[in-house]
Short mmCIF file of C-alpha atoms in Angstrom, two decimals:
data_model
loop_
_atom_site.label_atom_id
_atom_site.label_comp_id
_atom_site.label_asym_id
_atom_site.label_seq_id
_atom_site.Cartn_x
_atom_site.Cartn_y
_atom_site.Cartn_z
CA UNK A 1 128.09 97.29 115.51
CA UNK A 2 128.54 95.30 118.97
CA UNK A 3 125.94 92.58 120.12
CA UNK A 4 123.55 93.49 122.48
CA UNK A 5 124.64 95.12 125.97
CA UNK A 6 123.58 92.92 129.28
CA UNK A 7 121.09 96.02 129.41
CA UNK A 8 119.32 95.57 126.66
CA UNK A 9 119.27 92.01 126.89
CA UNK A 10 117.62 92.16 130.74
CA UNK A 11 115.08 94.74 129.23
CA UNK A 12 114.10 92.96 126.78
CA UNK A 13 113.42 89.98 128.50
CA UNK A 14 112.02 91.89 131.46
CA UNK A 15 109.67 94.26 128.86
CA UNK A 16 108.51 90.75 127.04
CA UNK A 17 107.80 88.50 130.23
CA UNK A 18 105.11 91.69 131.83
CA UNK A 19 103.20 91.24 128.14
CA UNK A 20 102.44 88.11 128.46
CA UNK A 21 101.62 88.16 132.12
CA UNK A 22 99.66 91.09 130.86
CA UNK A 23 98.37 88.48 128.89
CA UNK A 24 97.83 85.62 130.51
CA UNK A 25 95.97 87.41 132.98
CA UNK A 26 93.71 88.67 130.58
CA UNK A 27 93.19 85.58 130.18
CA UNK A 28 92.44 84.64 133.63
CA UNK A 29 89.79 87.13 133.49
CA UNK A 30 88.11 85.90 130.30
CA UNK A 31 88.19 82.03 132.54
CA UNK A 32 86.29 83.91 135.17
CA UNK A 33 83.75 85.95 132.96
CA UNK A 34 82.83 82.23 131.28
CA UNK A 35 82.79 79.56 133.55
CA UNK A 36 80.46 82.53 135.44
CA UNK A 37 78.28 83.05 133.00
CA UNK A 38 78.57 79.04 132.19
CA UNK A 39 78.98 77.41 135.71
CA UNK A 40 80.13 74.88 137.21
CA UNK A 41 79.56 71.42 134.34
CA UNK A 42 80.91 67.99 135.56
CA UNK A 43 81.54 64.73 133.54
CA UNK A 44 82.61 64.63 129.77
CA UNK A 45 79.32 64.47 128.50
CA UNK A 46 78.71 68.75 129.26
CA UNK A 47 82.49 69.58 129.12
CA UNK A 48 83.65 73.18 130.18
CA UNK A 49 85.32 74.55 127.02
CA UNK A 50 88.11 77.56 127.21
CA UNK A 51 90.62 77.25 125.37
CA UNK A 52 92.84 80.19 124.18
CA UNK A 53 97.02 79.85 123.68
CA UNK A 54 99.25 82.76 124.25
CA UNK A 55 100.90 84.03 121.04
CA UNK A 56 103.73 86.34 120.82
CA UNK A 57 103.34 87.65 117.45
CA UNK A 58 103.29 90.78 117.00
CA UNK A 59 102.57 92.87 113.99
CA UNK A 60 105.04 95.28 114.86
CA UNK A 61 107.61 92.40 115.40
CA UNK A 62 111.57 93.42 116.79
CA UNK A 63 114.02 91.17 117.47
CA UNK A 64 116.67 91.29 119.93
CA UNK A 65 119.68 91.12 117.51
CA UNK A 66 118.03 91.58 114.52
CA UNK A 67 116.56 95.03 115.08
CA UNK A 68 113.53 96.67 115.91
CA UNK A 69 111.17 97.99 113.09
CA UNK A 70 111.04 101.76 112.53
CA UNK A 71 107.64 102.95 112.17
CA UNK A 72 107.45 106.85 112.04
CA UNK A 73 104.74 107.95 114.41
CA UNK A 74 104.30 104.75 115.51
CA UNK A 75 107.19 102.98 116.72
CA UNK A 76 111.28 104.42 117.09
CA UNK A 77 114.16 102.37 116.36
CA UNK A 78 117.73 103.09 117.02
CA UNK A 79 119.67 106.45 116.63
CA UNK A 80 121.12 105.52 113.62
CA UNK A 81 117.71 104.87 111.81
CA UNK A 82 116.19 108.45 113.45
CA UNK A 83 118.64 110.35 112.78
CA UNK A 84 117.61 108.69 109.09
CA UNK A 85 115.04 109.54 108.82
CA UNK A 86 115.43 113.28 109.88
CA UNK A 87 118.64 114.06 107.68
CA UNK A 88 118.40 115.83 104.04
CA UNK A 89 117.04 112.14 102.16
CA UNK A 90 113.60 111.46 104.26
CA UNK A 91 113.24 114.37 106.47
CA UNK A 92 111.88 117.28 104.07
CA UNK A 93 108.51 115.84 103.33
CA UNK A 94 107.23 117.76 100.31
CA UNK A 95 102.98 119.36 99.76
CA UNK A 96 102.62 119.65 103.33
CA UNK A 97 102.32 115.68 104.01
CA UNK A 98 102.65 114.80 107.79
CA UNK A 99 105.92 113.13 109.21
CA UNK A 100 104.18 110.04 110.23
CA UNK A 101 102.81 106.81 108.30
CA UNK A 102 100.32 107.15 106.05
CA UNK A 103 98.87 103.86 106.91
CA UNK A 104 99.63 100.61 108.39
CA UNK A 105 97.01 97.82 108.54
CA UNK A 106 96.62 96.00 111.82
CA UNK A 107 97.54 93.01 110.12
CA UNK A 108 100.94 93.69 108.04
CA UNK A 109 103.96 92.19 109.66
CA UNK A 110 107.38 94.41 110.16
CA UNK A 111 110.05 91.78 110.69
CA UNK A 112 113.32 92.59 112.43
CA UNK A 113 115.12 95.95 110.94
CA UNK A 114 112.74 97.29 108.88
CA UNK A 115 112.62 101.10 108.20
CA UNK A 116 109.42 103.00 106.55
CA UNK A 117 110.02 106.57 106.17
CA UNK A 118 106.89 109.11 106.24
CA UNK A 119 103.60 108.75 104.54
CA UNK A 120 104.48 105.11 103.22
CA UNK A 121 101.26 102.81 103.29
CA UNK A 122 101.44 99.02 104.01
CA UNK A 123 98.23 97.80 103.40
CA UNK A 124 96.59 94.50 104.57
CA UNK A 125 98.44 91.19 105.53
CA UNK A 126 101.76 92.56 103.54
CA UNK A 127 105.45 90.67 105.04
CA UNK A 128 108.21 92.57 105.26
CA UNK A 129 110.62 90.63 106.79
CA UNK A 130 114.26 91.14 107.94
CA UNK A 131 114.76 88.52 110.34
CA UNK A 132 119.39 87.61 109.77
CA UNK A 133 120.42 91.29 109.82
CA UNK A 134 123.01 91.92 112.14
CA UNK A 135 121.50 94.53 113.54
CA UNK A 136 121.73 94.14 117.24
CA UNK A 137 118.91 96.39 119.41
CA UNK A 138 120.38 99.73 120.41
CA UNK A 139 123.97 99.50 119.02
CA UNK A 140 123.94 101.82 116.22
CA UNK A 141 123.53 105.51 117.42
CA UNK A 142 124.20 108.04 114.46
CA UNK A 143 123.45 108.17 111.09
CA UNK A 144 127.51 107.69 109.81
CA UNK A 145 127.10 104.69 112.24
CA UNK A 146 124.41 103.27 110.40
CA UNK A 147 125.63 103.85 106.68
CA UNK A 148 129.15 101.63 108.15
CA UNK A 149 126.95 98.69 108.86
CA UNK A 150 124.82 99.16 105.31
CA UNK A 151 127.96 99.02 103.01
CA UNK A 152 129.71 96.20 104.94
CA UNK A 153 129.63 92.99 102.66
CA UNK A 154 126.37 91.30 103.54
CA UNK A 155 127.10 87.80 104.55
CA UNK A 156 130.79 88.21 105.17
CA UNK A 157 133.29 87.91 107.64
CA UNK A 158 133.43 91.24 108.78
CA UNK A 159 129.98 91.59 108.99
CA UNK A 160 129.53 88.71 111.50
CA UNK A 161 132.71 89.88 113.49
CA UNK A 162 131.35 93.15 113.74
CA UNK A 163 128.31 92.01 115.30
CA UNK A 164 129.71 89.86 117.45
CA UNK A 165 127.68 87.00 116.15
CA UNK A 166 130.86 84.49 114.59
CA UNK A 167 129.49 81.26 116.40
CA UNK A 168 125.36 82.38 115.38
CA UNK A 169 125.11 79.53 112.37
CA UNK A 170 128.46 81.03 110.60
CA UNK A 171 128.90 77.08 109.17
CA UNK A 172 125.63 77.23 107.74
CA UNK A 173 126.15 77.84 103.86
CA UNK A 174 122.00 79.26 102.85
CA UNK A 175 121.61 82.82 103.94
CA UNK A 176 117.92 81.65 105.44
CA UNK A 177 118.62 79.33 108.05
CA UNK A 178 120.92 80.98 110.93
CA UNK A 179 123.77 83.19 111.62
CA UNK A 180 123.39 86.95 110.39
CA UNK A 181 123.83 87.08 106.68
CA UNK A 182 121.00 89.30 106.01
CA UNK A 183 120.94 92.99 105.15
CA UNK A 184 118.09 95.49 106.18
CA UNK A 185 114.68 96.88 104.18
CA UNK A 186 114.62 100.64 104.06
CA UNK A 187 111.40 102.02 102.21
CA UNK A 188 111.33 105.46 101.06
CA UNK A 189 108.71 108.57 101.87
CA UNK A 190 105.63 108.26 100.03
CA UNK A 191 105.58 104.87 98.64
CA UNK A 192 102.86 102.35 99.02
CA UNK A 193 103.43 98.00 99.67
CA UNK A 194 100.15 96.81 99.25
CA UNK A 195 98.36 93.67 99.66
CA UNK A 196 99.72 90.24 100.29
CA UNK A 197 103.48 91.69 99.40
CA UNK A 198 106.62 90.27 100.69
CA UNK A 199 109.84 91.61 101.58
CA UNK A 200 112.80 90.35 102.71
CA UNK A 201 116.38 90.69 102.15
CA UNK A 202 118.50 87.68 102.75
CA UNK A 203 120.94 88.08 100.96
CA UNK A 204 121.70 91.40 100.58
CA UNK A 205 119.77 95.06 101.79
CA UNK A 206 116.03 95.51 100.16
CA UNK A 207 115.89 99.19 99.34
CA UNK A 208 112.67 101.14 98.03
CA UNK A 209 112.73 104.69 96.90
CA UNK A 210 110.22 107.10 97.12
CA UNK A 211 106.91 107.47 95.69
CA UNK A 212 106.82 103.17 94.45
CA UNK A 213 104.09 101.44 94.17
CA UNK A 214 104.17 97.80 94.78
CA UNK A 215 101.25 95.91 93.83
CA UNK A 216 99.61 93.14 94.97
CA UNK A 217 101.66 89.62 95.76
CA UNK A 218 104.66 90.93 94.63
CA UNK A 219 107.57 89.75 96.15
CA UNK A 220 111.01 91.47 96.28
CA UNK A 221 113.62 89.62 97.16
CA UNK A 222 116.84 91.91 98.68
CA UNK A 223 116.78 93.47 95.51
CA UNK A 224 116.93 97.59 94.61
CA UNK A 225 114.29 100.01 93.09
CA UNK A 226 114.29 103.69 92.55
CA UNK A 227 112.32 106.10 93.29
CA UNK A 228 108.82 106.68 91.02
CA UNK A 229 108.70 102.81 89.74
CA UNK A 230 105.66 101.00 89.61
CA UNK A 231 106.32 97.44 90.23
CA UNK A 232 102.64 95.27 88.89
CA UNK A 233 100.98 92.77 90.97
CA UNK A 234 102.56 88.80 91.54
CA UNK A 235 106.23 90.63 89.87
CA UNK A 236 108.84 88.98 91.45
CA UNK A 237 112.53 90.68 91.67
CA UNK A 238 115.13 88.66 92.34
CA UNK A 239 118.43 89.15 94.89
CA UNK A 240 120.37 91.48 93.77
CA UNK A 241 118.16 92.94 90.62
CA UNK A 242 118.49 96.27 90.26
CA UNK A 243 115.49 98.11 89.18
CA UNK A 244 116.13 102.07 87.59
CA UNK A 245 114.45 104.99 88.81
CA UNK A 246 110.38 105.84 86.67
CA UNK A 247 110.38 102.03 85.76
CA UNK A 248 107.63 99.39 84.71
CA UNK A 249 107.15 96.75 85.80
CA UNK A 250 104.25 94.82 84.09
CA UNK A 251 102.20 92.49 86.53
CA UNK A 252 103.71 88.75 86.94
CA UNK A 253 107.02 89.62 85.00
CA UNK A 254 110.01 87.73 86.80
CA UNK A 255 113.38 90.13 87.14
CA UNK A 256 116.44 87.46 87.72
CA UNK A 257 119.18 87.23 89.85
CA UNK A 258 121.54 90.66 89.25
CA UNK A 259 120.24 91.87 86.19
CA UNK A 260 119.50 95.74 85.94
CA UNK A 261 116.39 97.59 84.66
CA UNK A 262 117.45 100.89 83.32
CA UNK A 263 115.13 103.84 83.62
CA UNK A 264 112.62 104.55 82.12
CA UNK A 265 111.92 100.94 80.47
CA UNK A 266 108.83 98.70 80.32
CA UNK A 267 109.31 95.18 81.37
CA UNK A 268 107.51 91.93 81.06
CA UNK A 269 107.64 88.08 81.02
CA UNK A 270 109.14 85.26 83.11
CA UNK A 271 111.94 85.51 82.33
CA UNK A 272 111.08 89.25 82.53
CA UNK A 273 112.59 91.48 79.45
CA UNK A 274 112.39 95.15 77.95
CA UNK A 275 109.08 96.13 76.35
CA UNK A 276 109.59 99.46 75.23
CA UNK A 277 110.47 102.98 76.37
CA UNK A 278 108.03 104.51 78.02
CA UNK A 279 106.39 107.93 77.16
CA UNK A 280 107.22 111.12 79.57
CA UNK A 281 102.94 111.17 80.45
CA UNK A 282 103.24 107.36 81.50
CA UNK A 283 106.59 108.64 83.42
CA UNK A 284 104.79 111.65 84.97
CA UNK A 285 101.59 109.34 86.28
CA UNK A 286 103.79 106.84 88.22
CA UNK A 287 104.84 109.90 91.03
CA UNK A 288 100.77 110.98 90.78
CA UNK A 289 99.03 107.27 91.14
CA UNK A 290 101.98 107.07 94.43
CA UNK A 291 100.60 109.69 96.01
CA UNK A 292 97.08 109.20 95.47
CA UNK A 293 97.78 105.80 97.88
CA UNK A 294 98.44 108.12 100.93
CA UNK A 295 95.07 109.82 100.57
CA UNK A 296 93.88 105.70 100.34
CA UNK A 297 96.22 105.06 103.28
CA UNK A 298 94.92 107.92 105.71
CA UNK A 299 91.58 107.07 104.38
CA UNK A 300 92.25 104.71 105.41
CA UNK A 301 93.60 104.98 109.03
CA UNK A 302 90.15 106.39 109.80
CA UNK A 303 88.95 102.84 110.43
CA UNK A 304 91.37 102.27 113.37
CA UNK A 305 89.19 104.81 114.66
CA UNK A 306 86.03 105.86 116.86
CA UNK A 307 83.20 105.88 114.32
CA UNK A 308 84.28 103.90 111.48
CA UNK A 309 85.22 105.11 107.74
CA UNK A 310 83.89 109.22 108.94
CA UNK A 311 87.05 111.91 107.67
CA UNK A 312 87.70 115.23 110.41
CA UNK A 313 86.89 117.31 107.47
CA UNK A 314 82.99 115.08 107.46
CA UNK A 315 83.05 115.22 111.94
CA UNK A 316 83.77 118.94 111.74
CA UNK A 317 81.01 119.43 108.63
CA UNK A 318 78.58 117.93 111.11
CA UNK A 319 79.61 119.90 114.54
CA UNK A 320 79.00 123.21 112.62
CA UNK A 321 75.21 122.06 111.14
CA UNK A 322 74.37 120.68 114.65
CA UNK A 323 75.14 123.76 116.05
CA UNK A 324 73.29 125.66 112.87
CA UNK A 325 70.17 123.61 113.86
CA UNK A 326 70.20 124.75 117.34
CA UNK A 327 70.45 127.89 116.47
CA UNK A 328 67.53 127.75 114.37
CA UNK A 329 65.58 125.73 116.93
CA UNK A 330 66.33 128.92 119.75
CA UNK A 331 64.56 131.28 117.74
CA UNK A 332 61.84 128.98 116.21
CA UNK A 333 60.91 127.87 120.07
CA UNK A 334 57.46 128.86 120.87
CA UNK A 335 56.72 131.30 123.28
CA UNK A 336 55.54 130.04 126.57
CA UNK A 337 51.34 131.90 126.97
CA UNK A 338 52.24 132.23 130.77
CA UNK A 339 54.80 134.63 130.38
CA UNK A 340 53.28 136.95 127.30
CA UNK A 341 50.20 136.76 129.86
CA UNK A 342 52.52 138.47 132.59
CA UNK A 343 54.01 140.49 130.27
CA UNK A 344 50.66 141.93 128.98
CA UNK A 345 49.32 142.44 132.82
CA UNK A 346 52.70 144.32 133.74
CA UNK A 347 51.89 146.68 130.63
CA UNK A 348 48.65 147.09 131.65
CA UNK A 349 48.99 148.33 135.40
CA UNK A 350 51.66 150.63 133.76
CA UNK A 351 49.22 152.32 131.86
CA UNK A 352 46.51 152.33 134.43
CA UNK A 353 49.47 154.43 136.66
CA UNK A 354 49.65 156.74 134.05
CA UNK A 355 46.67 157.80 133.46
CA UNK A 356 45.87 158.38 137.61
CA UNK A 357 48.93 160.36 137.32
CA UNK A 358 47.60 162.83 134.98
CA UNK A 359 44.77 163.26 136.69
CA UNK A 360 45.85 164.54 139.83
#
């Protein structure tokens, strides 16, 4: 795809300037409040303290020449990425679940061309970094262009030429230093990436299938993981390795470069090797565990809203209880004695009048 247009570059720079201006104004306001409370103080013995540096860091960080993260329900990326997510691969969400991401922790970091499918969960301190992909913002406009870009040889001449980035560090051999040598990160529907995981794509695409559980602190570097697999805590998948569907990678295992783990196997050790075959019951549990993390992610989403960890169902039940309590209060409301006395007098007058009519 071509390099970003002049319009895209201008819009990117102008938007960043507006955001940073807002940050600067916010700091001025904070400083004014501090000064108002602290007063003007002179001399080194009683200095005026205020130090709050601006930062360009974002939890969801788009890079002009490397792409913008796609998070369903939060951000939208290129037209090609949106078409891919809306297509047959991820558009048919199972079990009546929503089209949004289940949970994206506020301290998780997505950088560059990272594309999440619906109902994925990215937990605390996880980092998904695709910052060396030749994937300029607004340069891919259809699912066909997206697939064509993905099929280009990663790090090859064709990809750099296609991106118009031949001079961007092309003389440096190491894939992590400059250039447009890397791929993208694609996370499938219902997958959860847990605390402190690191996913990169320096030497090729990192593709994680549907309903995959990636345990705490695991590393996936330019590797492929099939559907309904489990990557144990602290496991490392090196570039070029392939983990097929319904596979269990034990905690701390290291899958070497170019290694292929066949479907239905358990691997462990450093370097990892096959331990045994998974039973049918164990295979079924892999999917169930991933689905449970969708519920966990949705529960954590309530932490980001006013009210803390209170789910909507609880609030609805609480509203019903409040309405019921109010109705009971009305029925138990004490009768006003003054009103009761007035009613008795009115009744007595009516009876006297009736007697007088009869006498006449």
